[in-house]
Coordinates of C-alpha atoms in Angstrom, one line a residue:
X1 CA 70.0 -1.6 75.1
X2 CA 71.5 1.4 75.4
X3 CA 74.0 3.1 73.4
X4 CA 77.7 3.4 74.9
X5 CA 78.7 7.6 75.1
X6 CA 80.4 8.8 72.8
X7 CA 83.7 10.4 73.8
X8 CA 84.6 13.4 71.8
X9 CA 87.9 12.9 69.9
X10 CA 90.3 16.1 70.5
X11 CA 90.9 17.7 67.0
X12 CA 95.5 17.4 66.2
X13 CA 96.8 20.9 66.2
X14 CA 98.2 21.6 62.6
X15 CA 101.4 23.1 62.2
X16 CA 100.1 26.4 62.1
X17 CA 98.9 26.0 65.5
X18 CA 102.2 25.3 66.6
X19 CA 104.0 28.0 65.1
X20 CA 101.6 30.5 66.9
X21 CA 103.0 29.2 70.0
X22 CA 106.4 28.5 68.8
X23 CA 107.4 31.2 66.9
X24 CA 107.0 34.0 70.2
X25 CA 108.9 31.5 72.1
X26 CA 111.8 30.6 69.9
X27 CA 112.6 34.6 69.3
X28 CA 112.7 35.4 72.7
X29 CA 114.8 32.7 73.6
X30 CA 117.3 33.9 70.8
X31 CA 116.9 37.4 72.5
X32 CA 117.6 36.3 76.1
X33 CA 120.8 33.8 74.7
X34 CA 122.3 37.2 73.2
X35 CA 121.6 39.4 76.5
X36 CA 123.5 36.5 78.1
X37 CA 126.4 36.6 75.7
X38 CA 126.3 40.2 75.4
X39 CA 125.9 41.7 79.2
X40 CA 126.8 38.8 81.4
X41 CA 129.9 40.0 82.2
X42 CA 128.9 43.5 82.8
X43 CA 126.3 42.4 85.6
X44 CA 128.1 40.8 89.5
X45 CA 126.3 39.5 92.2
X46 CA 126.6 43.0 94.1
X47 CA 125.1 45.0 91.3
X48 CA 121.9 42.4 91.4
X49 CA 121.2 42.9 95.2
X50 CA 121.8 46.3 94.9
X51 CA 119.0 46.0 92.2
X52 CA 116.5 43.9 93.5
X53 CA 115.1 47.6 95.7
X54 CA 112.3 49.5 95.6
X55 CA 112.2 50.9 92.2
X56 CA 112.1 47.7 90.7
X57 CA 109.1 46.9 92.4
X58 CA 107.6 49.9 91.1
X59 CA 108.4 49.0 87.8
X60 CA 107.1 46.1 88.3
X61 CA 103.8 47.2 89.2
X62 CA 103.8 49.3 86.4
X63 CA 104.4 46.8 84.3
X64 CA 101.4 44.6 85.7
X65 CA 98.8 47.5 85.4
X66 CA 100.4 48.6 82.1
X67 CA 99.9 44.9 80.5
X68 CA 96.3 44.7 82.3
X69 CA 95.4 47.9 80.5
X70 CA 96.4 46.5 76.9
X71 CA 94.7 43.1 77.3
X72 CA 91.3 44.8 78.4
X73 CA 91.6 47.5 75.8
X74 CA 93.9 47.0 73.1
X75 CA 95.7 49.7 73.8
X76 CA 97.5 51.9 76.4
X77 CA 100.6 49.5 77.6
X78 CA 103.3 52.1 75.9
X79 CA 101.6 55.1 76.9
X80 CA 101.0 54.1 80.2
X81 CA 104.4 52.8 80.8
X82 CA 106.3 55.6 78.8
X83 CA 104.0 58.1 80.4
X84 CA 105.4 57.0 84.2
X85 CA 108.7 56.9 82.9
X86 CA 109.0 60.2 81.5
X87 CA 107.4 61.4 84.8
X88 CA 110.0 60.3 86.9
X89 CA 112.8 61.4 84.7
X90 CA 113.5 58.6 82.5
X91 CA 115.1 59.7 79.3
X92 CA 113.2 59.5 76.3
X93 CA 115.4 57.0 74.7
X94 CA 115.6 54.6 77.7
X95 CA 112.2 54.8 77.9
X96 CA 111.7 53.8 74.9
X97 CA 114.0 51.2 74.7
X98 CA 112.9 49.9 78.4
X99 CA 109.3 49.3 76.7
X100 CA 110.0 47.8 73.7
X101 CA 112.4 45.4 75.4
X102 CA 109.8 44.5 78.1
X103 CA 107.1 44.6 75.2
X104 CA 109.0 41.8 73.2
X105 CA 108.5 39.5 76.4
X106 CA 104.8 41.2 77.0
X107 CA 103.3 40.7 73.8
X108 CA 105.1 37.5 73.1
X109 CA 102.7 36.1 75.9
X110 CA 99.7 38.2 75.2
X111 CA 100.0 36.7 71.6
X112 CA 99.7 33.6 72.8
X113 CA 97.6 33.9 75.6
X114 CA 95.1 35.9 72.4
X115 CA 95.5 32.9 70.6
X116 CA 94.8 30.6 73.5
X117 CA 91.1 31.9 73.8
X118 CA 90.7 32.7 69.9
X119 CA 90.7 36.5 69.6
X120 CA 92.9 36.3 66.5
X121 CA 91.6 37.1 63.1
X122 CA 94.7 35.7 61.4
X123 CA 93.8 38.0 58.0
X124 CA 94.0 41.0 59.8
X125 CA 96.9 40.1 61.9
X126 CA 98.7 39.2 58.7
X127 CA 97.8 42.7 56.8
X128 CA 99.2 44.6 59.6
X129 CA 102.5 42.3 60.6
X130 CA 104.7 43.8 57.7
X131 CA 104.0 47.6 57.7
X132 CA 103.9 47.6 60.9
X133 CA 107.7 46.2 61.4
X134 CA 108.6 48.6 58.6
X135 CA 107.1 51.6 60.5
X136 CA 108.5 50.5 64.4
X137 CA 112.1 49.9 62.7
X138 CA 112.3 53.5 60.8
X139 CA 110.8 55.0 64.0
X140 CA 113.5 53.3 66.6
X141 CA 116.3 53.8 64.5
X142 CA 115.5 57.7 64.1
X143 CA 115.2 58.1 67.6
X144 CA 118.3 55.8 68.8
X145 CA 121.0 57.2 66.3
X146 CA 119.4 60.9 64.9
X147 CA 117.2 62.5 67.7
X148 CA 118.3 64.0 70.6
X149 CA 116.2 62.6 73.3
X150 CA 116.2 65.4 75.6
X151 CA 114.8 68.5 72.8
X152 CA 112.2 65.8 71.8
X153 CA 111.5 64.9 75.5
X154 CA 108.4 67.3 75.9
X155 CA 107.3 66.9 72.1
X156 CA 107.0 63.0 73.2
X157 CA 105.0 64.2 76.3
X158 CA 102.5 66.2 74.0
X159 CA 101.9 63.5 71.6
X160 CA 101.0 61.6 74.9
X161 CA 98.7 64.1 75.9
X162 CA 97.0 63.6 72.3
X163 CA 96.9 60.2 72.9
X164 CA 95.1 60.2 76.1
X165 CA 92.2 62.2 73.9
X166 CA 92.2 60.0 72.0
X167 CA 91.9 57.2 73.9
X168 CA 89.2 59.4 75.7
X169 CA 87.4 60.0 72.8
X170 CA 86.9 56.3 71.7
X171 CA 85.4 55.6 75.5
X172 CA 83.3 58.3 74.9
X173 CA 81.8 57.8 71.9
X174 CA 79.3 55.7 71.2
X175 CA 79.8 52.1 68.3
X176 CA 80.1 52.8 65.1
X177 CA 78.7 51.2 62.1
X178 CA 81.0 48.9 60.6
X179 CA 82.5 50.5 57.6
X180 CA 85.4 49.5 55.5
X181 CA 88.9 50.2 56.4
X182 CA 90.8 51.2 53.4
X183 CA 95.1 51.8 53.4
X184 CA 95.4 49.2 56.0
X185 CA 99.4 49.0 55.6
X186 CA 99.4 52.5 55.7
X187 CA 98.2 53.1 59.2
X188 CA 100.4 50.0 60.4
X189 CA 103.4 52.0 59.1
X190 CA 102.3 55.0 61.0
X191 CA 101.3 53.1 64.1
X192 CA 104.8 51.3 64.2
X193 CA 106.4 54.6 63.6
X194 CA 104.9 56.5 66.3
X195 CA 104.6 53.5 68.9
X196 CA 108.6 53.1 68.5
X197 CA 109.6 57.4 68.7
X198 CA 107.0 57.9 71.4
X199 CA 107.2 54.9 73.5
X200 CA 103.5 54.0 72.4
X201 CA 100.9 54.7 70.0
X202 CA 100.5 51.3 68.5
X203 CA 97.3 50.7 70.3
X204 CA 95.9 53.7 70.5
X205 CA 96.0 54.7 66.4
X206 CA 95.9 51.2 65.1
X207 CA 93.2 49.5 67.4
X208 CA 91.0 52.9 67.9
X209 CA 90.8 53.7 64.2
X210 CA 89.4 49.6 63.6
X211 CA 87.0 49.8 66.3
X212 CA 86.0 53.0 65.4
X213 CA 85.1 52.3 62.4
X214 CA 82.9 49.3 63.5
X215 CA 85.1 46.4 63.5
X216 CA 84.5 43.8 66.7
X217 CA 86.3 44.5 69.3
X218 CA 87.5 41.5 70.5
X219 CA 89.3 40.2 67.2
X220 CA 90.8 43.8 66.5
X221 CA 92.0 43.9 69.7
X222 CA 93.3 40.0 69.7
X223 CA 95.2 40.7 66.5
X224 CA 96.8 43.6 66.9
X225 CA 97.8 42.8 70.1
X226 CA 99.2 39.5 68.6
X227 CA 100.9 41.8 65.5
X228 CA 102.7 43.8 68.2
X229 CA 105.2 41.1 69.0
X230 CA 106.6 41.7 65.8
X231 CA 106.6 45.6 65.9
X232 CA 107.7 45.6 69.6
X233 CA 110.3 43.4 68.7
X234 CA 111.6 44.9 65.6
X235 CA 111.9 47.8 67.3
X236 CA 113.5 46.4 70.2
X237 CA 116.1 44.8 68.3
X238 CA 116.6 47.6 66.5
X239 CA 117.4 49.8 70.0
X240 CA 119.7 46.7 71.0
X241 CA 122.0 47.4 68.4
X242 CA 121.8 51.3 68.4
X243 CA 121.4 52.3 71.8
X244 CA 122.2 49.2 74.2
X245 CA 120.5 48.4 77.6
X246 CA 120.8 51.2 80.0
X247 CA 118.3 50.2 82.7
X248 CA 117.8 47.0 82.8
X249 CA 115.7 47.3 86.4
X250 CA 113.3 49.5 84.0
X251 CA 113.5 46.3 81.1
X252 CA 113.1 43.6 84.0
X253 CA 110.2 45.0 86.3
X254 CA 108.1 45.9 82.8
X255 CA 108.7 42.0 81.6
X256 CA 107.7 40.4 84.8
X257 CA 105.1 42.5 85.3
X258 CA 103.6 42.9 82.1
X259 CA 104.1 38.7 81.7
X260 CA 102.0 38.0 84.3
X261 CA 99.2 40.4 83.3
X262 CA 99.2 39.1 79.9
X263 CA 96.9 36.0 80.3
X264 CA 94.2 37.9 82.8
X265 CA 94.4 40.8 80.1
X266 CA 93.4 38.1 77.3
X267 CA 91.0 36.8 79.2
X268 CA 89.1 39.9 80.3
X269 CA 88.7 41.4 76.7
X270 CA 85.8 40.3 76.4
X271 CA 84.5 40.7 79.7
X272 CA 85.1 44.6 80.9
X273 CA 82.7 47.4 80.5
X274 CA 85.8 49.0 77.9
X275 CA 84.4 52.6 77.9
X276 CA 84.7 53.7 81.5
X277 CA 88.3 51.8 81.3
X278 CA 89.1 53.7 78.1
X279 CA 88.1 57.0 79.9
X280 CA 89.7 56.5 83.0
X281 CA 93.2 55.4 81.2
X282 CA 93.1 58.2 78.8
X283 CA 92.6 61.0 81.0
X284 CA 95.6 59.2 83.8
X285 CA 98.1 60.0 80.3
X286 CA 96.9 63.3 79.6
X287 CA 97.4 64.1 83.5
X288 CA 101.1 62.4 83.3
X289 CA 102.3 63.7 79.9
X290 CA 100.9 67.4 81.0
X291 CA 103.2 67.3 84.2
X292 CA 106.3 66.5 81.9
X293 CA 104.9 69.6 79.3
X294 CA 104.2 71.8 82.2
X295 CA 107.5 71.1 83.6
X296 CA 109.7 71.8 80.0
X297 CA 108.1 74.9 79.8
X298 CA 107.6 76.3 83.3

């Protein structure tokens, strides 16, 4: 007689689980009560049509390749972003503030969509959550309330120009052995801190420093993409209060496009060739922060 199958019981989520999912979506849901409250009556009817144009859907492409960038590689969604923005005028404060905005909706769902196909190495994501917050807050405060935008408008251009080499550099270079990472709160302060002043950067010096020292690429990439919810939204809170919403077609095409990217990103990091990618992406920021150098100087 033969044995009935056996159907597999599904293993109950623990509350942990749950907060991984709930936590992204309760903040943002606080954040899009208090645009409501706070910029409701400042937006008509007219002002939407006259909106929904062109431009948004160029900001909403950018958004999409942008978010497609970061979930294949980690990296690249503020300099990519930041890098288009500065090229067509944008100034540097808006463009910042544009990103980080869009990045609290971005990363909120590449968090979870990370989590989702278990690319999260929840120790590492925990060692870089707090520094990094620390870092993004000092950085967006500095730049909303002390720095003029436009004199640090071409410096922001040139650190994107370094971070295109670098980003270059990784795709070129061959895998390291694994070797330990020491000071990791330190470079999560100085990530946050550069990713919030340039508009990017959290990618590029947090995830290419793990990877090139030989960590897998797949859970580095899965948790600091999930530990820049917080930093993108620490800093974007921090903007809200110091600097407002001046764009929101800029905030609005980056969210909806970089929210629908977020799952395909997720779900291709682990399934790209990443050093061509890496090449090809860093060498398209050195060409569009060069054109705003070039431009500053010329």
């Amino acid at each position: 007689m033969t044995k009935p199958p056996v159907i597999p019981v599904e293993k109950p989520r623990d509350i942990e689980d749950w907060l991984w999912v709930g936590i992204p979506i309760a903040l943002l849901t606080i954040i899009i009560g208090y645009l409501i409250y706070k910029h409701a009556g400042s937006f008509t009817l007219e002002s939407f049509k006259a909106g929904f144009n062109s431009d948004l859907a160029f900001y909403l492409m950018v958004g999409v390749m942008a978010q497609l960038v970061d979930g294949a590689l980690g990296m690249g969604y503020g300099a990519t972003a930041t890098s288009f923005l500065l090229t067509l005028g944008v100034p540097p404060a808006v463009s910042s503030t544009s990103v980080h905005l869009s990045e609290m909706f971005t990363t909120g769902a590449s968090a979870i969509s990370h989590f989702k196909f278990k690319n999260i190495n929840k120790k590492l994501f925990k060692t870089l959550l707090i520094p990094g917050v620390i870092g993004s807050v000092i950085g967006a405060y500095l730049l909303s309330d002390v720095i003029d935008g436009n004199v640090i408008k071409p410096f922001i251009s040139a650190y994107m120009v370094v971070l295109g080499c670098i980003i270059v550099s990784k795709g070129i270079k061959k895998n390291n052995v694994k070797k330990p990472t020491k000071r990791l709160g330190v470079l999560a302060i100085f990530g946050g801190f550069m990713d919030a002043v340039g508009g990017g950067g959290w990618g590029p010096i947090v995830t290419s420093t793990l990877i090139g020292r030989g960590r897998d690429p797949r859970y580095t990439i899965g948790s600091v993409n999930a530990a820049e919810f917080a930093v993108a939204f620490a800093s974007g809170v921090t903007f809200l209060l110091f600097e407002g919403i001046n764009s929101w077609q800029v905030v609005l095409g980056l969210m909806l496009g970089g929210m629908i990217a977020a799952p395909l990103g997720a779900y291709l990091v682990n399934r790209v060739n990443r050093r061509p990618l890496m090449v090809i992406v860093g060498l398209l920021v050195i060409f569009l922060g060069l054109r705003v150098v070039l431009k500053a100087i010329l």
